[in-house]
Each structure stands twice: as structure tokens, then as C-alpha cells.
Short mmCIF file of C-alpha atoms in Angstrom, two decimals:
data_model
loop_
_atom_site.label_atom_id
_atom_site.label_comp_id
_atom_site.label_asym_id
_atom_site.label_seq_id
_atom_site.Cartn_x
_atom_site.Cartn_y
_atom_site.Cartn_z
CA MET A 18 -5.89 37.84 62.68
CA LEU A 19 -4.99 39.01 59.24
CA GLY A 20 -3.07 42.35 58.75
CA GLU A 21 -3.37 43.70 55.24
CA SER A 22 -3.47 46.68 52.75
CA PRO A 23 -0.78 49.05 54.80
CA VAL A 24 -1.17 52.53 53.49
CA TRP A 25 1.02 55.57 54.19
CA LEU A 26 -1.07 58.57 54.18
CA GLY A 27 1.65 61.24 54.76
CA ASP A 28 3.30 62.54 57.79
CA ARG A 29 0.26 64.16 59.04
CA ASP A 30 -2.15 61.09 58.99
CA GLY A 31 0.51 58.46 59.30
CA LEU A 32 -0.09 54.86 58.50
CA ILE A 33 -3.62 52.92 58.22
CA TRP A 34 -3.74 48.90 57.65
CA VAL A 35 -6.64 46.28 58.15
CA ASP A 36 -7.45 43.40 60.12
CA SER A 37 -9.12 41.80 57.10
CA LEU A 38 -11.12 38.80 58.80
CA ARG A 39 -12.46 41.38 61.71
CA GLY A 40 -13.67 43.93 59.22
CA ARG A 41 -11.35 46.39 61.07
CA ILE A 42 -9.30 49.41 60.06
CA ARG A 43 -6.66 50.12 62.16
CA TYR A 44 -4.69 53.36 62.87
CA LEU A 45 -1.19 53.58 63.55
CA ALA A 46 -1.71 57.00 65.26
CA GLY A 47 -4.46 55.08 67.53
CA GLY A 48 -7.86 53.77 67.20
CA GLU A 49 -10.03 51.41 64.73
CA LEU A 50 -13.04 51.70 62.80
CA ASP A 51 -15.07 48.48 62.65
CA LEU A 52 -16.98 47.71 59.21
CA GLY A 53 -18.81 44.76 60.27
CA GLU A 54 -17.63 42.45 57.12
CA LYS A 55 -14.31 41.35 55.79
CA ILE A 56 -12.00 44.01 54.49
CA GLY A 57 -9.88 43.24 51.51
CA SER A 58 -8.13 46.64 51.11
CA VAL A 59 -8.21 50.28 51.58
CA ALA A 60 -6.91 53.35 49.79
CA PRO A 61 -7.04 57.27 50.46
CA LEU A 62 -9.57 59.47 48.65
CA ALA A 63 -8.34 62.67 47.02
CA GLY A 64 -11.11 64.78 48.73
CA GLY A 65 -10.52 62.98 52.14
CA GLY A 66 -11.61 59.75 53.46
CA LEU A 67 -11.12 56.11 52.22
CA ILE A 68 -12.31 53.67 49.74
CA ALA A 69 -12.67 50.06 51.00
CA ALA A 70 -12.83 46.68 49.01
CA LEU A 71 -15.14 44.82 51.34
CA GLU A 72 -16.46 41.27 50.87
CA HIS A 73 -18.66 41.65 47.59
CA ARG A 74 -18.60 45.76 47.42
CA VAL A 75 -16.77 48.77 47.34
CA VAL A 76 -17.54 51.60 49.51
CA ALA A 77 -16.43 55.30 50.10
CA LEU A 78 -15.90 56.14 53.93
CA GLN A 79 -16.10 59.94 54.24
CA SER A 80 -14.22 61.84 56.72
CA ASP A 81 -17.21 61.56 59.59
CA ARG A 82 -17.00 57.93 58.70
CA ALA A 83 -20.24 57.76 57.24
CA VAL A 84 -20.26 54.78 54.82
CA ARG A 85 -21.60 55.13 50.97
CA GLU A 86 -21.69 52.29 48.60
CA ILE A 87 -20.04 52.76 45.25
CA CYS A 88 -20.53 49.70 43.69
CA ARG A 89 -21.67 45.91 44.23
CA LEU A 90 -20.02 42.92 42.73
CA ARG A 91 -22.27 39.73 41.78
CA LEU A 92 -19.66 37.21 42.88
CA PRO A 93 -20.02 33.56 43.58
CA THR A 94 -20.42 32.92 47.54
CA THR A 95 -16.97 31.29 47.75
CA HIS A 96 -15.45 34.33 46.48
CA ARG A 97 -14.65 37.53 47.98
CA LEU A 98 -12.93 40.72 47.24
CA ASN A 99 -9.11 41.27 48.43
CA ASP A 100 -6.06 43.22 47.63
CA GLY A 101 -6.39 46.83 45.79
CA ALA A 102 -4.21 49.89 44.99
CA VAL A 103 -4.77 52.99 43.37
CA ASP A 104 -3.26 53.44 39.78
CA PRO A 105 -1.09 56.27 38.50
CA TYR A 106 -4.47 57.94 37.24
CA GLY A 107 -6.59 58.03 40.17
CA ARG A 108 -8.49 54.97 39.40
CA PHE A 109 -8.97 51.85 42.24
CA VAL A 110 -7.75 48.69 41.09
CA PHE A 111 -8.36 45.68 43.26
CA GLY A 112 -8.79 41.91 42.82
CA SER A 113 -10.99 39.01 43.75
CA MET A 114 -10.23 35.54 45.27
CA ASN A 115 -11.59 32.09 45.19
CA GLU A 116 -11.64 31.15 48.91
CA GLU A 117 -11.88 27.54 47.96
CA ARG A 118 -8.67 27.85 45.65
CA ASP A 119 -10.08 25.01 43.28
CA ALA A 120 -10.45 27.09 40.09
CA PRO A 121 -9.03 30.17 38.27
CA SER A 122 -12.42 32.08 38.63
CA ALA A 123 -11.25 35.28 40.39
CA ALA A 124 -10.07 38.32 38.45
CA LEU A 125 -8.78 41.95 38.75
CA TYR A 126 -10.95 44.89 38.53
CA ARG A 127 -10.47 48.71 37.83
CA LEU A 128 -12.89 51.16 38.90
CA GLY A 129 -13.56 54.81 37.41
CA PHE A 130 -15.89 57.14 36.24
CA GLY A 131 -17.49 54.58 34.06
CA GLY A 132 -18.00 52.02 36.75
CA VAL A 133 -16.13 48.65 37.10
CA GLU A 134 -14.22 46.75 34.18
CA VAL A 135 -12.32 43.57 34.40
CA LEU A 136 -8.57 43.74 33.60
CA ARG A 137 -7.48 40.31 33.95
CA ASP A 138 -9.89 37.07 34.66
CA GLY A 139 -8.44 33.62 35.10
CA LEU A 140 -6.97 34.22 38.45
CA THR A 141 -7.44 32.24 41.75
CA LEU A 142 -6.17 34.42 44.41
CA SER A 143 -5.65 38.05 42.98
CA ASN A 144 -3.19 39.82 45.44
CA GLY A 145 -0.39 42.61 45.60
CA ILE A 146 -0.65 45.50 43.01
CA ASP A 147 1.52 48.13 42.18
CA TRP A 148 3.03 50.18 39.53
CA SER A 149 6.61 51.05 37.90
CA PRO A 150 7.90 54.54 38.98
CA ASP A 151 7.14 55.66 35.37
CA ALA A 152 3.51 54.60 35.34
CA THR A 153 3.97 52.55 32.44
CA THR A 154 4.05 48.94 33.94
CA ILE A 155 1.51 47.36 36.23
CA TYR A 156 2.65 44.66 38.76
CA PHE A 157 -0.14 41.97 39.89
CA THR A 158 -0.15 38.71 41.78
CA ASP A 159 -1.63 35.31 41.70
CA SER A 160 -0.73 33.83 44.96
CA THR A 161 -2.15 30.45 44.32
CA ALA A 162 -0.04 30.30 41.09
CA LYS A 163 3.05 31.59 42.83
CA ARG A 164 3.46 33.90 40.08
CA ILE A 165 4.14 37.86 39.73
CA PHE A 166 2.64 39.35 36.64
CA ALA A 167 3.81 42.35 34.63
CA ALA A 168 2.05 44.20 31.89
CA GLU A 169 2.20 47.40 29.79
CA TYR A 170 -0.62 49.86 31.44
CA PRO A 171 -1.73 52.66 29.15
CA ALA A 172 -3.59 55.65 30.43
CA ASP A 173 -6.64 54.17 28.59
CA GLY A 174 -7.82 50.50 27.76
CA GLY A 175 -6.88 47.34 28.92
CA LEU A 176 -3.58 45.66 29.53
CA ARG A 177 -1.02 44.71 27.17
CA ASN A 178 1.75 42.59 26.48
CA GLU A 179 1.39 40.64 29.95
CA ARG A 180 4.37 38.66 30.80
CA VAL A 181 5.35 36.18 34.07
CA PHE A 182 7.70 38.79 35.80
CA ALA A 183 8.62 36.42 38.72
CA ASP A 184 7.93 32.69 39.32
CA TRP A 185 8.33 32.01 43.00
CA SER A 186 9.83 28.60 43.63
CA GLY A 187 10.72 28.68 47.38
CA PRO A 188 8.64 27.92 50.30
CA GLY A 189 5.35 29.78 50.67
CA MET A 190 3.76 31.95 48.08
CA PRO A 191 3.96 35.86 46.94
CA ASP A 192 1.26 37.88 48.88
CA GLY A 193 1.17 41.90 48.79
CA LEU A 194 3.69 43.84 47.00
CA ALA A 195 5.18 47.49 46.76
CA VAL A 196 7.66 49.04 44.19
CA ASP A 197 10.34 51.14 45.65
CA ALA A 198 11.65 54.30 44.11
CA ALA A 199 14.32 52.43 42.12
CA GLY A 200 11.72 50.26 40.34
CA HIS A 201 12.39 47.32 42.42
CA VAL A 202 9.31 45.01 43.41
CA TRP A 203 9.29 43.77 46.86
CA SER A 204 7.08 40.55 47.77
CA ALA A 205 5.81 39.39 50.95
CA ILE A 206 6.27 35.70 51.03
CA TRP A 207 3.27 34.11 52.99
CA ASP A 208 4.57 31.08 54.67
CA GLY A 209 8.05 31.98 53.70
CA SER A 210 8.90 34.14 56.66
CA CYS A 211 10.58 36.87 54.46
CA LEU A 212 10.32 39.83 51.83
CA VAL A 213 11.79 39.30 48.60
CA ARG A 214 13.04 41.89 46.22
CA PHE A 215 13.04 41.67 42.39
CA ALA A 216 15.04 43.93 40.13
CA PRO A 217 13.20 45.70 37.41
CA ASP A 218 14.27 42.80 34.86
CA GLY A 219 12.63 40.17 37.39
CA ASP A 220 15.97 38.52 39.05
CA LEU A 221 15.85 38.16 42.40
CA VAL A 222 18.26 40.59 44.00
CA GLY A 223 17.52 40.20 48.09
CA GLN A 224 15.69 38.92 50.83
CA VAL A 225 14.90 39.97 54.18
CA ASP A 226 14.21 37.45 56.93
CA LEU A 227 11.16 38.32 59.29
CA PRO A 228 10.07 36.99 62.70
CA VAL A 229 6.69 36.08 61.61
CA PRO A 230 5.99 33.08 58.90
CA ARG A 231 3.18 34.77 57.08
CA PRO A 232 3.94 38.26 56.06
CA THR A 233 1.20 39.69 54.00
CA SER A 234 2.11 43.09 52.68
CA LEU A 235 4.34 46.26 52.91
CA ALA A 236 4.32 49.91 52.42
CA PHE A 237 7.02 52.49 52.75
CA GLY A 238 6.48 55.60 54.73
CA GLY A 239 7.92 57.75 57.21
CA ALA A 240 10.65 60.56 56.58
CA GLY A 241 11.65 60.25 53.26
CA LEU A 242 9.59 57.04 52.70
CA ARG A 243 12.51 55.40 54.24
CA THR A 244 10.50 53.14 56.72
CA ALA A 245 9.06 49.82 55.99
CA TYR A 246 5.79 48.77 57.53
CA VAL A 247 4.94 45.03 56.84
CA THR A 248 1.65 43.55 58.05
CA SER A 249 1.43 40.02 58.92
CA ALA A 250 -1.09 37.22 59.82
CA ARG A 251 -1.66 34.70 62.75
CA VAL A 252 -4.85 32.94 61.22
CA GLY A 253 -4.50 29.25 60.48
CA LEU A 254 -1.38 29.02 63.00
CA SER A 255 -1.30 26.19 65.51
CA ARG A 256 -0.39 26.98 69.04
CA PRO A 257 3.17 25.55 68.87
CA ALA A 258 3.81 27.80 65.85
CA LEU A 259 2.01 30.95 67.55
CA ASP A 260 4.45 29.97 70.53
CA ARG A 261 7.35 29.93 68.23
CA TRP A 262 6.40 33.12 66.18
CA PRO A 263 4.72 35.27 68.76
CA TYR A 264 4.74 38.47 66.66
CA SER A 265 2.38 36.82 64.17
CA GLY A 266 -0.31 39.07 63.37
CA ALA A 267 1.94 42.16 64.45
CA LEU A 268 2.81 45.31 62.34
CA LEU A 269 6.36 45.25 61.95
CA VAL A 270 8.35 48.32 61.57
CA GLY A 271 12.05 48.80 60.12
CA THR A 272 14.07 49.93 57.44
CA LEU A 273 15.22 48.44 54.21
CA ASP A 274 17.89 49.47 51.74
CA ALA A 275 15.35 51.36 49.55
CA GLY A 276 13.10 54.12 49.71
CA GLY A 277 9.43 54.16 48.58
CA LEU A 278 6.99 56.14 46.49
CA SER A 279 4.39 58.61 47.33
CA SER A 280 0.96 57.11 47.96
CA ARG A 281 -1.76 57.78 45.41
CA ARG A 282 -5.25 58.85 46.12
CA VAL A 283 -8.35 57.88 44.32
CA ARG A 284 -9.63 60.71 41.93
CA GLU A 285 -12.18 58.96 39.95
CA LEU A 286 -15.42 57.32 41.09
CA PRO A 287 -18.81 56.71 39.44
CA GLU A 288 -21.44 59.51 40.25
CA LYS A 289 -24.24 56.72 41.19
CA PRO A 290 -24.24 53.21 42.90
CA SER A 291 -23.99 50.16 40.39
CA THR A 292 -24.10 46.69 40.59
CA PHE A 293 -21.45 44.86 38.17
CA ASP A 294 -21.88 41.03 37.32
CA GLY A 295 -18.44 40.04 38.44
CA ALA A 296 -18.66 36.46 36.91
CA VAL A 297 -15.67 35.76 34.73
CA ASN A 298 -14.30 32.82 32.51
CA GLN A 299 -14.40 29.80 35.04
CA ASP A 300 -11.98 28.00 32.74
CA GLY A 301 -9.48 30.79 33.00
#
């Protein structure tokens, strides 16, 4: 229904992604894991297993698939957790979304040894997150605003010198993203049927058309990280639209004129479960 969060785990473990609304983690090698609630994103843990942002909580999935709650966020009932990624220092960065899309009341969070902290509030639909190859810049998306932001990302402390990296003026809106080895930012355009590529200075330098109207995210994997895996959605599409776009909801696999960066693994987790007041500035 809603493919999201593709992650390349390496040649031995292959690719995983989620069917977000059905609450399932899917494995390209075969099989799936049903968590029983919506999943915003997943990422690998350094010691084995996965971390997952569910509706209002973050959990660790051990190698034996046992679920351990890491933290719970007190979010409004119309909000849930969404896209996430591992930062260059081994911390899990994830966002929330206002499902009613009527106010900039969502946020970007970071989970580390000290628990959860807010990196950025005033968002409506926090989405695609990644970092530059030199680890100094974070890119993050507010899909409703149709903007990708960039900011300096120091090893300690919050974001600095935030700027609008790219304003999307075409059909649809930017969703998940990934940075390639050359530092270009690839964004999946929901309701735009394409991937777009931005140079490090924010200039639009490429577009790849896709056989689905709602691509959601992408990851680089395979030999030499030269294969692109693109997730897509079928949720909300009419029957005529599904007849026209029969691959909607599929995982697409192909090659791009780019190579990817190695996946990072979560190394920092708080020792004890915690609850975080996820309320943020309702006025943005």
C-alpha cells in the first residue's frame, strides 16, 4: 500500500523496506515481519537487528525479532512518526507528520544516549533525510511545504545556518531522498512520477521518469552500490489510475548514473526506555 524506507544492509543481508500502513517490514531476500502498527521507517543496529519508528514510539527489533521499546513520544492523535535515517555519528534521526496537513506542528528528532531531542520544529510532513558525503551537512524535507532544507550538522549540538536547499515548483511534492557518492541529492517526487537530482549547490541537474505516479523513497545498493531501489505507493489511487499505473506499490530496481554511500548503523541508544513530550511550537 505504502512502500517506504528502503535500506541496503549489505551484500549478505540485501535490502529491506516497509509497507508503512500495513505495518510490515519486507525483505528482498524473502519474507516479512508484521509489527501490528504503522511504520514510518527502519534502520539497522550496529549490534544486529533493527530500529523502527512506529506510530508514536521507537522500538528495537532484536535478531530473534523480539520487540523492545526504546522511547515513546507524546504526540497529538493526528500525528505519527515518519521517515528516519542514521546520522554520521550513529544516532537515529527521524521526523513526525501531521496527518491532517493543516498546521506546521510536526518536528525532526534525534535519538542518542541522552534520549530524544528536537532538532527542528515548525514542519508539517517531515520526510527524506540524509547527509553529505563529508558528514557536515544534513538535508531534510518538508513535503507539504515542497521544500528540501540543508543545515550544518556538527558532531554535537543542534543544526546551524539552515537554508532552503531546493524549492520544488513542479507537479507533486518531494518525499524520501538519498545522497549519492558525488554529493548530489536525489529526491522521489510523490505525484510527480519521477526522481530528481540536485547538485550540491541546489541546482536541478537531472530527472528520471518512473512507471509509478507515487514514488516514495530510494536507496543505493548492490555491487558497488550502483543499483537504485525505489519504493512506491498505491494508497489513494483510483481504479482508473491503478489500471494506468499497474506497478504502483511495487519496489522498482534499476541503475542510475550515480553510485551510493554505504548505509550507517545505529550505535547510540539510551540505556532505559523513556517517554518524551513530543509537543512542539504549534505556530511554527
